[in-house]
Structure formats: C-alpha cells, structure tokens
Amino acid sequence: MPTLILVRHGRSTANTAGVLSGRTPGVALDERGAAQAAALPARLAGIPLAAAVASPLQRCQETLRPLLDARPALSLATEERITECDYGDWTGRKLAELADESLMEVVQQHPSAAVFPGGESLRAMQARAVAAVRDWNARVEETAGAEAAYVMCAHGDIIKSLVADALGLHLDLFQRISVEPCSLTVIRYTRLRPYLVRLGDTGDLASLVPREDGGGAGAERDAAVGGGAGAA
C-alpha cells in the first residue's frame, strides 16, 4: 500500500494570535507560515508524488501552493473529511481563556470522551480522517501502484489522530503526540500494518531550546488544542 506524507499546514495568523480558529474561513498563513510553505518543494525534492490532497481550509490550500507551482503536473484534490475538528462554540475563542473550561481537562486527559459544545467529538474527527486515508490509499494504489507516495495537508489534531491510529494507540493517548506547523509525518501502509517513518519532522531542533518562560524540551504543559504555533 502507498506511503502517506502528512503535512501540517504552515503557521497561521490564528496560531500566533493564540486563537482556536477551527473552521473559521479566511485564516491565512502568516509570514513565517508562508516561508515554511515555500520551503516544502525543496524538502520533498526527489520524491515522486502520485497525488496531493488538502483540507478545504485556506491555510492548508496555501501550504501546498508552492509545491503545486513547482510541480505543474500535480493537481490538488480537496478532501472534506480531513478538515479541522468542528470545535463548535469554542471556535474563535482564545486558547488561554479555554484553559479554564472544565471540558479542557477531558480534552487533555480523556479525549475519547470529549464532545465540543455545538460541535463534534474527537472520536468522530478521528473516524472520518482515518476513513479518508483508507480511501486515498486504495485510490493511489490503484492508479500509481503499491510503492507510490502521496502528500496530504491537514491540521494538528487530525494528524495526531492518524498517527495514533497507525500506531494502534487509543485516542486517549493522542495528546502525547506533537506536530509543529509545516512538519512532515510519514506513514507507510502495508497489507498487514502501518509503519510510522517520520513524526513531526521540521528539519530543525528549535522547539527543543528552553524558553525564558520555562517551556521547551522537558516542560510539562497541556497539548495545544488544534496544534499550536511551534517554535518562534
């Protein structure tokens, strides 16, 4: 079966503002995010790609644009099932404010039981994303062969849930996975089981540098709902 190259979208204006944008339209890449996207063609150089798939949200479509410009023969398919989680009433709110919500503890510690008010559950989010990948694996294998690779640009929680599925981890453990903006996560699917080949690869170790606020490698803090802004 094919190899899936998952790309989290580049850093967005919502990431830097600390806002849970969810499915809010018009959320674009910020300056750093645009630079991250511009570096994608070089990072993927030499890898034949059978397909390019993206969430319908602007920040994902923008992230793959430089890659598509560099490979005119590669067209973009939009996949609704890998769009951002529907955070419902939490959409558009500050993450710092949401930290005080009682539901946040469930999102962090028992995400399989989390249902966003007026939105969807994290279980439903994972189920639709996994179904989309299974369908795309079959489609790519049929058209390009079992050794083909394809790229899919999605969101932090979507990618983390796909990694959990590939590793056979319960969804309650998915908050232990971290994927920075424009990081590459690679899953090689086979007939019997998937293999995690890369996880959150950004090509640098900036996120490991201790921060003045005590963050950085080894710091204990909750996973950022929706993903987080990555290293400065």
mmCIF file of N, CA and C in Angstrom, residues 15-73:
data_model
loop_
_atom_site.group_PDB
_atom_site.id
_atom_site.type_symbol
_atom_site.label_atom_id
_atom_site.label_comp_id
_atom_site.label_asym_id
_atom_site.label_seq_id
_atom_site.Cartn_x
_atom_site.Cartn_y
_atom_site.Cartn_z
ATOM 1 N N ASN A 15 -2.667 30.866 14.815
ATOM 2 C CA ASN A 15 -1.667 30.260 15.692
ATOM 3 C C ASN A 15 -0.945 31.323 16.503
ATOM 4 N N THR A 16 -0.480 32.356 15.831
ATOM 5 C CA THR A 16 0.294 33.395 16.521
ATOM 6 C C THR A 16 -0.589 34.260 17.428
ATOM 7 N N ALA A 17 -1.880 34.333 17.132
ATOM 8 C CA ALA A 17 -2.800 35.110 17.974
ATOM 9 C C ALA A 17 -3.314 34.293 19.155
ATOM 10 N N GLY A 18 -2.998 32.990 19.177
ATOM 11 C CA GLY A 18 -3.468 32.150 20.266
ATOM 12 C C GLY A 18 -4.955 31.905 20.241
ATOM 13 N N VAL A 19 -5.525 31.861 19.036
ATOM 14 C CA VAL A 19 -6.966 31.690 18.858
ATOM 15 C C VAL A 19 -7.253 30.304 18.278
ATOM 16 N N LEU A 20 -8.276 29.644 18.785
ATOM 17 C CA LEU A 20 -8.718 28.368 18.230
ATOM 18 C C LEU A 20 -9.615 28.666 17.031
ATOM 19 N N SER A 21 -9.035 28.721 15.856
ATOM 20 C CA SER A 21 -9.788 29.156 14.673
ATOM 21 C C SER A 21 -10.742 28.098 14.156
ATOM 22 N N GLY A 22 -10.409 26.819 14.369
ATOM 23 C CA GLY A 22 -11.287 25.762 13.882
ATOM 24 C C GLY A 22 -11.563 25.887 12.399
ATOM 25 N N ARG A 23 -12.838 25.927 12.038
ATOM 26 C CA ARG A 23 -13.222 26.008 10.627
ATOM 27 C C ARG A 23 -13.542 27.434 10.173
ATOM 28 N N THR A 24 -13.144 28.422 10.952
ATOM 29 C CA THR A 24 -13.376 29.810 10.566
ATOM 30 C C THR A 24 -12.754 30.084 9.201
ATOM 31 N N PRO A 25 -13.513 30.609 8.247
ATOM 32 C CA PRO A 25 -12.941 30.884 6.927
ATOM 33 C C PRO A 25 -11.984 32.070 6.963
ATOM 34 N N GLY A 26 -11.076 32.112 5.991
ATOM 35 C CA GLY A 26 -10.203 33.262 5.829
ATOM 36 C C GLY A 26 -8.988 33.287 6.735
ATOM 37 N N VAL A 27 -8.696 32.190 7.428
ATOM 38 C CA VAL A 27 -7.493 32.143 8.266
ATOM 39 C C VAL A 27 -6.318 31.754 7.379
ATOM 40 N N ALA A 28 -5.403 32.683 7.189
ATOM 41 C CA ALA A 28 -4.295 32.510 6.246
ATOM 42 C C ALA A 28 -2.996 32.180 6.970
ATOM 43 N N LEU A 29 -1.983 31.822 6.193
ATOM 44 C CA LEU A 29 -0.639 31.666 6.738
ATOM 45 C C LEU A 29 -0.090 33.038 7.109
ATOM 46 N N ASP A 30 0.671 33.096 8.196
ATOM 47 C CA ASP A 30 1.364 34.337 8.496
ATOM 48 C C ASP A 30 2.690 34.348 7.725
ATOM 49 N N GLU A 31 3.537 35.335 7.976
ATOM 50 C CA GLU A 31 4.784 35.458 7.215
ATOM 51 C C GLU A 31 5.676 34.233 7.374
ATOM 52 N N ARG A 32 5.793 33.747 8.610
ATOM 53 C CA ARG A 32 6.602 32.550 8.833
ATOM 54 C C ARG A 32 5.969 31.334 8.168
ATOM 55 N N GLY A 33 4.649 31.230 8.248
ATOM 56 C CA GLY A 33 3.960 30.110 7.622
ATOM 57 C C GLY A 33 4.157 30.088 6.120
ATOM 58 N N ALA A 34 4.129 31.271 5.492
ATOM 59 C CA ALA A 34 4.365 31.349 4.051
ATOM 60 C C ALA A 34 5.785 30.900 3.707
ATOM 61 N N ALA A 35 6.751 31.263 4.564
ATOM 62 C CA ALA A 35 8.134 30.836 4.336
ATOM 63 C C ALA A 35 8.269 29.322 4.520
ATOM 64 N N GLN A 36 7.558 28.774 5.481
ATOM 65 C CA GLN A 36 7.580 27.328 5.680
ATOM 66 C C GLN A 36 7.015 26.609 4.452
ATOM 67 N N ALA A 37 5.922 27.141 3.917
ATOM 68 C CA ALA A 37 5.317 26.549 2.726
ATOM 69 C C ALA A 37 6.255 26.648 1.529
ATOM 70 N N ALA A 38 6.948 27.777 1.415
ATOM 71 C CA ALA A 38 7.866 27.970 0.292
ATOM 72 C C ALA A 38 9.025 26.982 0.325
ATOM 73 N N ALA A 39 9.344 26.479 1.508
ATOM 74 C CA ALA A 39 10.442 25.515 1.641
ATOM 75 C C ALA A 39 10.023 24.083 1.332
ATOM 76 N N LEU A 40 8.726 23.837 1.227
ATOM 77 C CA LEU A 40 8.244 22.470 1.012
ATOM 78 C C LEU A 40 8.777 21.824 -0.276
ATOM 79 N N PRO A 41 8.794 22.520 -1.434
ATOM 80 C CA PRO A 41 9.286 21.874 -2.657
ATOM 81 C C PRO A 41 10.699 21.313 -2.506
ATOM 82 N N ALA A 42 11.569 22.048 -1.845
ATOM 83 C CA ALA A 42 12.943 21.567 -1.664
ATOM 84 C C ALA A 42 12.987 20.392 -0.699
ATOM 85 N N ARG A 43 12.165 20.436 0.335
ATOM 86 C CA ARG A 43 12.156 19.340 1.313
ATOM 87 C C ARG A 43 11.661 18.039 0.687
ATOM 88 N N LEU A 44 10.771 18.150 -0.286
ATOM 89 C CA LEU A 44 10.200 16.957 -0.918
ATOM 90 C C LEU A 44 10.845 16.649 -2.275
ATOM 91 N N ALA A 45 11.883 17.390 -2.610
ATOM 92 C CA ALA A 45 12.549 17.180 -3.907
ATOM 93 C C ALA A 45 13.038 15.739 -4.021
ATOM 94 N N GLY A 46 12.844 15.175 -5.188
ATOM 95 C CA GLY A 46 13.306 13.812 -5.432
ATOM 96 C C GLY A 46 12.298 12.743 -5.064
ATOM 97 N N ILE A 47 11.209 13.127 -4.413
ATOM 98 C CA ILE A 47 10.175 12.147 -4.049
ATOM 99 C C ILE A 47 9.038 12.239 -5.060
ATOM 100 N N PRO A 48 8.854 11.222 -5.888
ATOM 101 C CA PRO A 48 7.719 11.242 -6.825
ATOM 102 C C PRO A 48 6.407 11.213 -6.039
ATOM 103 N N LEU A 49 5.503 12.094 -6.380
ATOM 104 C CA LEU A 49 4.227 12.170 -5.676
ATOM 105 C C LEU A 49 3.091 11.817 -6.624
ATOM 106 N N ALA A 50 2.301 10.848 -6.220
ATOM 107 C CA ALA A 50 1.200 10.391 -7.063
ATOM 108 C C ALA A 50 -0.035 11.255 -6.911
ATOM 109 N N ALA A 51 -0.152 11.972 -5.792
ATOM 110 C CA ALA A 51 -1.334 12.811 -5.557
ATOM 111 C C ALA A 51 -1.009 13.841 -4.492
ATOM 112 N N ALA A 52 -1.771 14.921 -4.511
ATOM 113 C CA ALA A 52 -1.700 15.955 -3.482
ATOM 114 C C ALA A 52 -3.121 16.203 -2.993
ATOM 115 N N VAL A 53 -3.313 16.101 -1.693
ATOM 116 C CA VAL A 53 -4.642 16.203 -1.095
ATOM 117 C C VAL A 53 -4.571 17.231 0.033
ATOM 118 N N ALA A 54 -5.615 18.019 0.187
ATOM 119 C CA ALA A 54 -5.609 19.024 1.247
ATOM 120 C C ALA A 54 -6.992 19.199 1.847
ATOM 121 N N SER A 55 -7.001 19.608 3.093
ATOM 122 C CA SER A 55 -8.216 20.088 3.748
ATOM 123 C C SER A 55 -8.743 21.279 2.948
ATOM 124 N N PRO A 56 -10.034 21.524 2.977
ATOM 125 C CA PRO A 56 -10.582 22.674 2.238
ATOM 126 C C PRO A 56 -10.232 24.029 2.844
ATOM 127 N N LEU A 57 -9.696 24.063 4.060
ATOM 128 C CA LEU A 57 -9.442 25.342 4.703
ATOM 129 C C LEU A 57 -8.240 26.044 4.085
ATOM 130 N N GLN A 58 -8.318 27.383 4.053
ATOM 131 C CA GLN A 58 -7.361 28.213 3.324
ATOM 132 C C GLN A 58 -5.917 27.945 3.710
ATOM 133 N N ARG A 59 -5.643 27.780 4.999
ATOM 134 C CA ARG A 59 -4.262 27.616 5.440
ATOM 135 C C ARG A 59 -3.621 26.337 4.908
ATOM 136 N N CYS A 60 -4.421 25.312 4.683
ATOM 137 C CA CYS A 60 -3.888 24.076 4.096
ATOM 138 C C CYS A 60 -3.678 24.229 2.592
ATOM 139 N N GLN A 61 -4.636 24.840 1.939
ATOM 140 C CA GLN A 61 -4.519 25.057 0.494
ATOM 141 C C GLN A 61 -3.300 25.935 0.191
ATOM 142 N N GLU A 62 -3.075 26.978 1.010
ATOM 143 C CA GLU A 62 -1.927 27.854 0.818
ATOM 144 C C GLU A 62 -0.609 27.130 1.060
ATOM 145 N N THR A 63 -0.608 26.201 2.003
ATOM 146 C CA THR A 63 0.631 25.481 2.329
ATOM 147 C C THR A 63 1.126 24.651 1.155
ATOM 148 N N LEU A 64 0.211 24.054 0.400
ATOM 149 C CA LEU A 64 0.623 23.211 -0.725
ATOM 150 C C LEU A 64 0.822 23.991 -2.020
ATOM 151 N N ARG A 65 0.442 25.254 -2.048
ATOM 152 C CA ARG A 65 0.529 26.019 -3.300
ATOM 153 C C ARG A 65 1.940 26.063 -3.875
ATOM 154 N N PRO A 66 2.999 26.350 -3.094
ATOM 155 C CA PRO A 66 4.348 26.360 -3.680
ATOM 156 C C PRO A 66 4.754 25.005 -4.251
ATOM 157 N N LEU A 67 4.338 23.925 -3.604
ATOM 158 C CA LEU A 67 4.654 22.591 -4.112
ATOM 159 C C LEU A 67 3.962 22.352 -5.447
ATOM 160 N N LEU A 68 2.715 22.767 -5.555
ATOM 161 C CA LEU A 68 1.974 22.598 -6.804
ATOM 162 C C LEU A 68 2.566 23.465 -7.912
ATOM 163 N N ASP A 69 3.005 24.669 -7.548
ATOM 164 C CA ASP A 69 3.629 25.543 -8.538
ATOM 165 C C ASP A 69 4.928 24.939 -9.063
ATOM 166 N N ALA A 70 5.639 24.226 -8.189
ATOM 167 C CA ALA A 70 6.910 23.605 -8.578
ATOM 168 C C ALA A 70 6.691 22.325 -9.380
ATOM 169 N N ARG A 71 5.498 21.756 -9.280
ATOM 170 C CA ARG A 71 5.181 20.507 -9.990
ATOM 171 C C ARG A 71 3.876 20.695 -10.760
ATOM 172 N N PRO A 72 3.935 21.312 -11.897
ATOM 173 C CA PRO A 72 2.716 21.639 -12.657
ATOM 174 C C PRO A 72 1.855 20.423 -12.994
ATOM 175 N N ALA A 73 2.461 19.257 -13.071
ATOM 176 C CA ALA A 73 1.691 18.058 -13.411
ATOM 177 C C ALA A 73 0.871 17.543 -12.233
#
